[in-house]
CSV table of C-alpha atoms in Angstrom, one decimal:
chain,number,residue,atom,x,y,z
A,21,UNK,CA,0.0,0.0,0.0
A,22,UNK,CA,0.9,3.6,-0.7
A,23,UNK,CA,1.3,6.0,1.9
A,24,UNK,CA,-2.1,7.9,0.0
A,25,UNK,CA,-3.5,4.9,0.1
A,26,UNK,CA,-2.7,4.4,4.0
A,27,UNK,CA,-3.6,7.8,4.6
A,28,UNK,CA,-7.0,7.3,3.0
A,29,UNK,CA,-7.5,4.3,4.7
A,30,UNK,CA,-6.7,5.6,8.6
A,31,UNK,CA,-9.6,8.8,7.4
A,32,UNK,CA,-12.0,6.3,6.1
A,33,UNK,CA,-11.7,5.0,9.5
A,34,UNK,CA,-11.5,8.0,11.3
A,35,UNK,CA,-14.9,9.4,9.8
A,36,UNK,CA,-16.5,6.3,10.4
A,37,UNK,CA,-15.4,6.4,14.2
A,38,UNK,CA,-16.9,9.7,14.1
A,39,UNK,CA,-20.2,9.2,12.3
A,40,UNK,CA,-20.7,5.9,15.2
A,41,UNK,CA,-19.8,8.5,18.4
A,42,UNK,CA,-22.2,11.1,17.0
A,43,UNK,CA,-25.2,8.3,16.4
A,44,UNK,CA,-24.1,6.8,20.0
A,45,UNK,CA,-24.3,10.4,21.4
A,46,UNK,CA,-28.1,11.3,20.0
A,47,UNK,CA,-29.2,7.9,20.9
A,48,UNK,CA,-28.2,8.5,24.0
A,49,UNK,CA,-29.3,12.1,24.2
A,50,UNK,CA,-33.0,10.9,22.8
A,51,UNK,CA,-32.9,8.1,25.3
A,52,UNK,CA,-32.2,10.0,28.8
A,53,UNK,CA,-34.8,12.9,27.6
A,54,UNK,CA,-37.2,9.9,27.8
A,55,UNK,CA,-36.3,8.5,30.3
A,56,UNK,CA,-36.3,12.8,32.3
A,57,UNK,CA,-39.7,13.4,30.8
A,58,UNK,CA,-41.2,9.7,32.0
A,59,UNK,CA,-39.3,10.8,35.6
A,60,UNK,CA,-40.9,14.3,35.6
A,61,UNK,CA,-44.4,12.8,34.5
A,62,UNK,CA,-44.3,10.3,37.4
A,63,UNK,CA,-43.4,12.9,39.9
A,64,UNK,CA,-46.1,15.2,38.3
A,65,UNK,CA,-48.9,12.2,38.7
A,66,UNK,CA,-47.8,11.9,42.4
A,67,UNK,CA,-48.4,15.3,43.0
């Protein structure tokens, strides 16, 4: 392999890393504003 080739390889890589943290991140974000707003309507219901 070429060191373009090498290069291109390690970005290809590096995006992909990226795109996974940034779909891990707003599944995560998405998941604990359920999770707050099923909190807050509990506490709401016991009021």
């Amino acid at each position: 392999m070429s060191k373009q080739e090498v290069i291109r390889f390690i970005g290809s890589l590096f995006l992909a890393g990226l795109v996974l943290n940034v779909s891990l991140m707003i599944l995560s974000i998405s998941w604990g504003t359920i999770f707050i707003s099923n909190v807050a309507l509990v506490i709401l219901s016991r009021i």
